[in-house]
Amino acid sequence: MANFPGTYGRYPATRLRRNRRYEWSRRLMAENVLTPGDLIWTVFVRPGQGESEPVPSMPGVERVSPDVLAEQAREAYSLGIPALAVFPQTQPERKTPDGDEALNPGNLVCQAVRAVKDAVPEMGVVCDVALDPYTSHGQDGLVRDSYVVNDETVEILCRQALNQVAAGCDVIAPSDMMDGRIGALRKALDAAGHEKVLLLSYAAKYASVFYGPFRDAVGSSTSLGEGDKRTYQMDPANTDEALREVALDIEEGADMVMIKPGMPYLDIVRRVKETFAMPTYVYQVSGEYAMLMAAGEKGWLDGEGAIMESLLGFKRAGADGILTYAAVRAAKTLNG
Ligand code: PBG
């Protein structure tokens, strides 16, 4: 479009509506397609057996126990969804200032990974690396003198990742935004013989209010209180900084890079894809999902339709794939 010629066409010889007239012609003209293969299903797990409870701020989303997740994963995979990403609601009594539960081989995430891999071994399982589900203060790392310290946190994150890989996780996805964590994780994984484990970096992750419903769902909002994450997550004012983040992560060994949130950051998705030509992902975060679905519940717009349109928007912006809470419903719609 940069060199779009001025003499390209002129009304009335050119009528762009001709191509839009029929369903078949619209299909032929479509420049982008969304398929279930583009989706990573983000899910919440809770303790127990046979458990399932709605997340109030996310209509249509549930927290489920590992056994229920395994059954749902089977269905998701059969709908064509390649992978899911697991997020735990840790019981408050298991939270500590240093988030040691992250290193427990029997923690909820590890249970969920094992259950899914047992039920559907061919499905990809993504695990988030960050301490916020496990810390009593809700920050993603260790707090020393009211500051989230970098290098000490990275050491624990490496141990967290090894714990998740031991449970069978295929993709390690650090969402913590510490400096140098991709390189450290790659080194730790390789040293332990896990050179085949993929790294999906939350490369450009912004300090966003759109994470609100997620923090409710995993129970970290009560821990975090009035705290925020602006000393490590990115300033929404910045674009060039996102490119620097992505460049560093590629140098350090990221296999895939992610931009998060999605809809308010489509310019970043486009610029990252065009600059680096990397496998590029975007996270349609909890708040984006919640606002579309809530407006749908109020009858102010067609919630499901809005979700589908936003997912296609991510493809148009250049994303190769999308992490979304709506993956299963979207896949059903796409499969007709
Ligand atoms: C944890 C993490 C968060 C999300 C994914 N991983 C929350 C945060 O950074 O506070 C948010 C996802 C969402 O809002 O859907 N570091």
CSV table of C-alpha atoms and ligand atoms in Angstrom, one decimal:
chain,number,residue,atom,x,y,z
A,1,MET,CA,0.0,0.0,0.0
A,2,ALA,CA,3.0,2.3,0.5
A,3,ASN,CA,3.4,2.7,-3.3
A,4,PHE,CA,-0.3,2.7,-4.0
A,5,PRO,CA,-0.7,4.2,-7.5
A,6,GLY,CA,-3.0,7.2,-7.8
A,7,THR,CA,-4.3,6.0,-11.2
A,8,TYR,CA,-5.3,2.6,-9.9
A,9,GLY,CA,-8.9,2.9,-10.8
A,10,ARG,CA,-11.7,5.4,-11.1
A,11,TYR,CA,-15.4,5.4,-10.7
A,12,PRO,CA,-17.6,4.5,-12.6
A,13,ALA,CA,-15.3,2.0,-14.4
A,14,THR,CA,-14.2,0.8,-11.0
A,15,ARG,CA,-16.9,-0.2,-8.6
A,16,LEU,CA,-15.4,-1.9,-5.5
A,17,ARG,CA,-18.8,-3.1,-4.4
A,18,ARG,CA,-18.9,-5.5,-7.4
A,19,ASN,CA,-16.5,-7.8,-5.6
A,20,ARG,CA,-18.5,-7.7,-2.4
A,21,ARG,CA,-21.8,-8.6,-4.0
A,22,TYR,CA,-22.0,-12.3,-3.4
A,23,GLU,CA,-21.1,-14.6,-0.6
A,24,TRP,CA,-18.9,-16.6,-3.0
A,25,SER,CA,-17.1,-13.5,-4.3
A,26,ARG,CA,-16.5,-12.2,-0.8
A,27,ARG,CA,-14.9,-15.5,0.1
A,28,LEU,CA,-12.7,-15.4,-2.9
A,29,MET,CA,-11.6,-11.8,-2.1
A,30,ALA,CA,-10.8,-12.6,1.6
A,31,GLU,CA,-7.2,-11.6,2.3
A,32,ASN,CA,-7.0,-13.2,5.8
A,33,VAL,CA,-8.5,-16.3,7.3
A,34,LEU,CA,-9.0,-17.4,10.8
A,35,THR,CA,-8.8,-21.1,11.5
A,36,PRO,CA,-8.9,-23.1,14.8
A,37,GLY,CA,-5.3,-23.8,14.0
A,38,ASP,CA,-4.5,-20.2,14.9
A,39,LEU,CA,-5.8,-20.4,18.4
A,40,ILE,CA,-4.2,-21.2,21.8
A,41,TRP,CA,-6.8,-21.7,24.4
A,42,THR,CA,-6.1,-20.0,27.7
A,43,VAL,CA,-7.6,-21.8,30.7
A,44,PHE,CA,-7.9,-21.5,34.5
A,45,VAL,CA,-7.4,-24.5,36.8
A,46,ARG,CA,-8.6,-24.9,40.4
A,47,PRO,CA,-8.0,-27.7,42.8
A,48,GLY,CA,-10.2,-30.7,43.2
A,49,GLN,CA,-11.9,-33.4,41.2
A,50,GLY,CA,-14.9,-32.9,39.0
A,51,GLU,CA,-15.0,-29.2,39.8
A,52,SER,CA,-16.1,-26.4,37.6
A,53,GLU,CA,-17.1,-22.9,38.6
A,54,PRO,CA,-17.8,-19.8,36.6
A,55,VAL,CA,-15.4,-16.8,36.7
A,56,PRO,CA,-17.8,-13.9,37.4
A,57,SER,CA,-16.0,-11.2,35.5
A,58,MET,CA,-15.5,-13.4,32.4
A,59,PRO,CA,-18.9,-14.7,31.1
A,60,GLY,CA,-18.6,-18.1,29.6
A,61,VAL,CA,-15.2,-18.9,31.3
A,62,GLU,CA,-14.8,-21.4,34.1
A,63,ARG,CA,-12.1,-22.5,36.5
A,64,VAL,CA,-12.0,-26.3,36.4
A,65,SER,CA,-10.1,-29.1,38.2
A,66,PRO,CA,-7.4,-30.9,36.3
A,67,ASP,CA,-9.6,-33.9,35.4
A,68,VAL,CA,-12.3,-31.7,33.9
A,69,LEU,CA,-9.6,-29.8,32.0
A,70,ALA,CA,-8.3,-33.0,30.5
A,71,GLU,CA,-11.8,-33.8,29.1
A,72,GLN,CA,-12.2,-30.3,27.8
A,73,ALA,CA,-8.7,-30.5,26.2
A,74,ARG,CA,-9.7,-33.6,24.3
A,75,GLU,CA,-12.7,-31.7,22.8
A,76,ALA,CA,-10.6,-28.6,22.1
A,77,TYR,CA,-8.0,-30.7,20.2
A,78,SER,CA,-10.7,-32.5,18.2
A,79,LEU,CA,-12.0,-29.1,17.2
A,80,GLY,CA,-8.6,-28.3,15.7
A,81,ILE,CA,-7.1,-26.2,18.5
A,82,PRO,CA,-3.4,-27.0,18.6
A,83,ALA,CA,-2.5,-25.9,22.1
A,84,LEU,CA,-3.7,-24.6,25.4
A,85,ALA,CA,-2.1,-22.4,28.1
A,86,VAL,CA,-2.7,-23.2,31.8
A,87,PHE,CA,-3.2,-20.7,34.6
A,88,PRO,CA,-3.6,-21.8,38.2
A,89,GLN,CA,-5.8,-20.4,41.0
A,90,THR,CA,-3.5,-21.2,43.9
A,91,GLN,CA,-5.1,-21.6,47.3
A,92,PRO,CA,-4.2,-18.5,49.5
A,93,GLU,CA,-2.6,-20.7,52.2
A,94,ARG,CA,-0.1,-21.9,49.6
A,95,LYS,CA,1.1,-18.4,48.8
A,96,THR,CA,4.4,-17.1,50.3
A,97,PRO,CA,6.5,-13.9,49.8
A,98,ASP,CA,8.9,-15.9,47.6
A,99,GLY,CA,6.3,-18.0,45.8
A,100,ASP,CA,7.9,-21.4,46.6
A,101,GLU,CA,4.7,-23.2,45.5
A,102,ALA,CA,5.9,-22.5,41.9
A,103,LEU,CA,8.7,-25.1,42.5
A,104,ASN,CA,6.4,-27.8,43.9
A,105,PRO,CA,6.3,-30.8,41.5
A,106,GLY,CA,2.7,-31.4,42.7
A,107,ASN,CA,1.4,-27.9,42.3
A,108,LEU,CA,-1.8,-27.3,40.4
A,109,VAL,CA,-0.2,-26.4,37.1
A,110,CYS,CA,1.9,-29.6,37.1
A,111,GLN,CA,-1.2,-31.6,37.9
A,112,ALA,CA,-3.1,-30.0,35.0
A,113,VAL,CA,-0.2,-30.5,32.6
A,114,ARG,CA,0.0,-34.2,33.5
A,115,ALA,CA,-3.7,-34.6,33.2
A,116,VAL,CA,-3.9,-32.9,29.7
A,117,LYS,CA,-0.8,-34.8,28.4
A,118,ASP,CA,-2.2,-38.1,29.6
A,119,ALA,CA,-5.5,-37.4,27.9
A,120,VAL,CA,-4.3,-35.8,24.7
A,121,PRO,CA,-0.5,-36.3,24.3
A,122,GLU,CA,-0.5,-34.7,20.8
A,123,MET,CA,-1.9,-31.4,22.1
A,124,GLY,CA,0.7,-28.6,22.9
A,125,VAL,CA,0.7,-27.4,26.5
A,126,VAL,CA,2.0,-24.0,27.3
A,127,CYS,CA,3.0,-22.9,30.8
A,128,ASP,CA,3.3,-19.4,32.1
A,129,VAL,CA,6.5,-18.5,33.9
A,130,ALA,CA,6.1,-15.8,36.5
A,131,LEU,CA,5.6,-15.9,40.3
A,132,ASP,CA,2.3,-13.9,40.6
A,133,PRO,CA,0.0,-16.9,41.1
A,134,TYR,CA,2.2,-18.0,44.0
A,135,THR,CA,3.4,-14.8,45.8
A,136,SER,CA,1.4,-13.4,48.8
A,137,HIS,CA,2.0,-9.9,47.4
A,138,GLY,CA,0.9,-10.8,43.9
A,139,GLN,CA,4.0,-9.5,42.1
A,140,ASP,CA,5.7,-11.6,39.4
A,141,GLY,CA,9.0,-11.7,41.2
A,142,LEU,CA,10.8,-11.5,44.5
A,143,VAL,CA,10.4,-8.2,46.4
A,144,ARG,CA,13.4,-6.8,48.2
A,145,ASP,CA,13.2,-3.3,49.7
A,146,SER,CA,9.8,-2.8,47.9
A,147,TYR,CA,11.4,-3.4,44.5
A,148,VAL,CA,10.9,-6.5,42.3
A,149,VAL,CA,14.5,-7.7,41.9
A,150,ASN,CA,15.6,-8.9,38.6
A,151,ASP,CA,18.4,-11.4,38.7
A,152,GLU,CA,17.4,-13.3,41.8
A,153,THR,CA,13.9,-13.6,40.3
A,154,VAL,CA,15.3,-15.0,37.0
A,155,GLU,CA,17.0,-17.8,38.9
A,156,ILE,CA,13.7,-18.9,40.5
A,157,LEU,CA,11.9,-18.6,37.2
A,158,CYS,CA,14.4,-21.1,35.7
A,159,ARG,CA,13.6,-23.5,38.4
A,160,GLN,CA,9.9,-22.9,37.9
A,161,ALA,CA,10.3,-23.7,34.2
A,162,LEU,CA,12.2,-26.9,34.9
A,163,ASN,CA,9.5,-28.0,37.3
A,164,GLN,CA,6.8,-27.4,34.6
A,165,VAL,CA,8.9,-29.2,31.9
A,166,ALA,CA,9.3,-32.2,34.3
A,167,ALA,CA,5.5,-32.4,34.4
A,168,GLY,CA,5.4,-32.6,30.6
A,169,CYS,CA,4.9,-29.0,29.4
A,170,ASP,CA,6.0,-28.3,25.8
A,171,VAL,CA,6.2,-24.6,25.7
A,172,ILE,CA,7.6,-22.3,28.4
A,173,ALA,CA,6.0,-18.8,28.2
A,174,PRO,CA,7.6,-16.3,30.5
A,175,SER,CA,5.2,-13.4,31.3
A,176,ASP,CA,7.3,-11.8,34.1
A,177,MET,CA,9.2,-9.2,32.0
A,178,MET,CA,12.4,-9.5,33.9
A,179,ASP,CA,15.5,-8.6,31.9
A,180,GLY,CA,17.6,-11.5,30.6
A,181,ARG,CA,15.1,-14.2,31.4
A,182,ILE,CA,14.9,-15.7,27.9
A,183,GLY,CA,18.6,-16.3,27.7
A,184,ALA,CA,18.7,-17.7,31.2
A,185,LEU,CA,15.8,-20.0,30.6
A,186,ARG,CA,17.2,-21.3,27.3
A,187,LYS,CA,20.5,-22.0,29.1
A,188,ALA,CA,18.8,-23.7,32.0
A,189,LEU,CA,16.6,-25.8,29.8
A,190,ASP,CA,19.5,-26.9,27.5
A,191,ALA,CA,21.7,-27.7,30.5
A,192,ALA,CA,19.0,-30.1,31.7
A,193,GLY,CA,18.7,-31.8,28.3
A,194,HIS,CA,15.5,-29.9,27.3
A,195,GLU,CA,16.7,-28.3,24.1
A,196,LYS,CA,13.5,-29.4,22.4
A,197,VAL,CA,11.3,-27.3,24.7
A,198,LEU,CA,10.0,-24.2,23.0
A,199,LEU,CA,10.2,-20.7,24.4
A,200,LEU,CA,7.2,-18.4,23.7
A,201,SER,CA,8.3,-15.0,25.0
A,202,TYR,CA,5.8,-12.5,26.3
A,203,ALA,CA,8.2,-10.1,24.7
A,204,ALA,CA,6.1,-6.9,24.6
A,205,LYS,CA,3.9,-7.0,27.6
A,206,TYR,CA,2.4,-3.8,28.7
A,207,ALA,CA,1.4,-2.6,32.2
A,208,SER,CA,-2.3,-2.8,31.5
A,209,VAL,CA,-5.6,-2.4,33.3
A,210,PHE,CA,-7.0,-5.0,30.9
A,211,TYR,CA,-5.6,-7.8,33.1
A,212,GLY,CA,-8.1,-7.1,35.8
A,213,PRO,CA,-10.5,-10.0,35.3
A,214,PHE,CA,-7.5,-12.4,35.0
A,215,ARG,CA,-6.2,-11.3,38.4
A,216,ASP,CA,-9.6,-12.0,39.9
A,217,ALA,CA,-9.7,-15.4,38.2
A,218,VAL,CA,-6.4,-16.5,39.6
A,219,GLY,CA,-6.8,-14.7,42.9
A,220,SER,CA,-3.8,-12.4,42.5
A,221,SER,CA,-5.7,-9.1,42.6
A,222,THR,CA,-6.4,-9.4,46.4
A,223,SER,CA,-2.7,-10.1,46.9
A,224,LEU,CA,-1.6,-7.2,44.7
A,225,GLY,CA,-4.0,-4.7,46.3
A,226,GLU,CA,-3.2,-1.2,45.1
A,227,GLY,CA,0.2,-2.4,43.8
A,228,ASP,CA,1.0,-2.3,40.1
A,229,LYS,CA,3.7,-3.7,37.8
A,230,ARG,CA,5.0,-0.6,36.1
A,231,THR,CA,8.6,-1.1,37.1
A,232,TYR,CA,8.8,-4.2,34.9
A,233,GLN,CA,5.8,-4.3,32.5
A,234,MET,CA,6.0,-1.8,29.6
A,235,ASP,CA,4.6,1.7,29.4
A,236,PRO,CA,1.6,1.9,27.1
A,237,ALA,CA,3.1,5.1,25.6
A,238,ASN,CA,5.9,3.2,23.9
A,239,THR,CA,6.4,1.5,20.6
A,240,ASP,CA,10.2,1.5,19.9
A,241,GLU,CA,10.8,0.0,23.3
A,242,ALA,CA,8.6,-3.0,22.2
A,243,LEU,CA,11.0,-3.6,19.2
A,244,ARG,CA,14.0,-3.5,21.6
A,245,GLU,CA,12.3,-6.0,23.9
A,246,VAL,CA,11.5,-8.3,20.9
A,247,ALA,CA,15.0,-7.9,19.5
A,248,LEU,CA,16.7,-8.9,22.8
A,249,ASP,CA,14.4,-11.9,23.2
A,250,ILE,CA,15.2,-13.2,19.7
A,251,GLU,CA,18.9,-12.8,20.4
A,252,GLU,CA,18.5,-14.7,23.7
A,253,GLY,CA,16.7,-17.6,22.0
A,254,ALA,CA,13.0,-17.0,21.8
A,255,ASP,CA,11.2,-19.3,19.3
A,256,MET,CA,8.1,-17.2,19.3
A,257,VAL,CA,7.2,-13.8,20.5
A,258,MET,CA,4.0,-12.4,21.9
A,259,ILE,CA,2.4,-9.0,22.2
A,260,LYS,CA,0.0,-8.4,25.1
A,261,PRO,CA,-2.7,-7.1,25.4
A,262,GLY,CA,-4.1,-7.4,21.9
A,263,MET,CA,-6.8,-5.0,20.7
A,264,PRO,CA,-5.3,-1.7,22.1
A,265,TYR,CA,-1.9,-2.8,20.7
A,266,LEU,CA,-2.5,-3.9,17.1
A,267,ASP,CA,0.1,-1.3,15.9
A,268,ILE,CA,2.7,-3.2,17.9
A,269,VAL,CA,1.7,-6.5,16.4
A,270,ARG,CA,2.0,-5.1,12.9
A,271,ARG,CA,5.4,-3.5,13.6
A,272,VAL,CA,6.9,-6.5,15.3
A,273,LYS,CA,5.8,-8.8,12.5
A,274,GLU,CA,7.1,-6.5,9.8
A,275,THR,CA,10.4,-5.8,11.5
A,276,PHE,CA,11.3,-9.3,12.7
A,277,ALA,CA,9.3,-11.8,10.6
A,278,MET,CA,9.1,-14.0,13.6
A,279,PRO,CA,6.3,-16.4,14.6
A,280,THR,CA,4.3,-13.7,16.3
A,281,TYR,CA,1.4,-14.2,18.7
A,282,VAL,CA,-1.0,-11.9,20.4
A,283,TYR,CA,-2.9,-12.4,23.7
A,284,GLN,CA,-6.5,-11.3,23.7
A,285,VAL,CA,-6.5,-10.7,27.5
A,286,SER,CA,-9.1,-11.1,30.1
A,287,GLY,CA,-10.3,-7.5,30.0
A,288,GLU,CA,-10.8,-7.5,26.3
A,289,TYR,CA,-12.8,-10.7,26.5
A,290,ALA,CA,-14.8,-9.4,29.4
A,291,MET,CA,-15.8,-6.1,27.8
A,292,LEU,CA,-17.0,-7.7,24.6
A,293,MET,CA,-18.9,-10.4,26.4
A,294,ALA,CA,-20.4,-8.0,29.0
A,295,ALA,CA,-21.7,-5.8,26.3
A,296,GLY,CA,-23.1,-8.9,24.6
A,297,GLU,CA,-24.9,-9.9,27.8
A,298,LYS,CA,-26.4,-6.4,28.1
A,299,GLY,CA,-27.6,-6.8,24.5
A,300,TRP,CA,-25.5,-3.8,23.4
A,301,LEU,CA,-23.7,-5.8,20.8
A,302,ASP,CA,-23.4,-9.3,19.5
A,303,GLY,CA,-20.7,-10.6,21.9
A,304,GLU,CA,-19.7,-13.7,20.0
A,305,GLY,CA,-19.7,-11.8,16.7
A,306,ALA,CA,-17.5,-9.1,18.3
A,307,ILE,CA,-15.1,-11.8,19.5
A,308,MET,CA,-14.8,-13.3,16.0
A,309,GLU,CA,-14.3,-9.9,14.4
A,310,SER,CA,-11.5,-9.1,16.9
A,311,LEU,CA,-9.8,-12.4,16.3
A,312,LEU,CA,-9.7,-11.8,12.6
A,313,GLY,CA,-8.4,-8.3,13.3
A,314,PHE,CA,-5.4,-9.9,15.0
A,315,LYS,CA,-4.7,-12.0,11.9
A,316,ARG,CA,-5.0,-8.9,9.8
A,317,ALA,CA,-2.5,-7.0,12.0
A,318,GLY,CA,0.0,-9.8,11.3
A,319,ALA,CA,-0.4,-12.3,14.2
A,320,ASP,CA,0.3,-15.9,13.4
A,321,GLY,CA,-1.8,-17.0,16.3
A,322,ILE,CA,-3.9,-15.8,19.2
A,323,LEU,CA,-4.2,-16.7,22.8
A,324,THR,CA,-7.8,-16.4,23.7
A,325,TYR,CA,-10.4,-17.5,26.3
A,326,ALA,CA,-12.9,-17.9,23.5
A,327,ALA,CA,-10.9,-20.5,21.5
A,328,VAL,CA,-13.3,-23.3,21.9
A,329,ARG,CA,-16.4,-21.3,21.0
A,330,ALA,CA,-14.6,-19.7,18.2
A,331,ALA,CA,-13.4,-23.0,16.8
A,332,LYS,CA,-17.0,-24.3,16.9
A,333,THR,CA,-18.2,-21.3,15.0
A,334,LEU,CA,-15.4,-21.7,12.5
A,335,ASN,CA,-16.2,-25.4,12.0
A,336,GLY,CA,-19.8,-24.4,11.4
B,1,PBG,C1,1.1,-13.3,35.0
B,1,PBG,C2,0.1,-13.1,33.9
B,1,PBG,C3,-0.9,-12.1,33.8
B,1,PBG,C4,-1.6,-12.4,32.6
B,1,PBG,C5,-1.0,-13.5,32.0
B,1,PBG,N1,0.0,-13.9,32.8
B,1,PBG,C6,-1.3,-11.0,34.7
B,1,PBG,C7,-0.4,-9.9,35.1
B,1,PBG,O1,0.6,-9.7,34.5
B,1,PBG,O2,-0.8,-9.2,36.0
B,1,PBG,C8,-2.8,-11.6,32.1
B,1,PBG,C9,-3.7,-12.4,31.2
B,1,PBG,C10,-5.1,-11.8,31.0
B,1,PBG,O3,-5.4,-10.7,31.5
B,1,PBG,O4,-5.9,-12.4,30.4
B,1,PBG,N2,2.2,-12.6,34.9
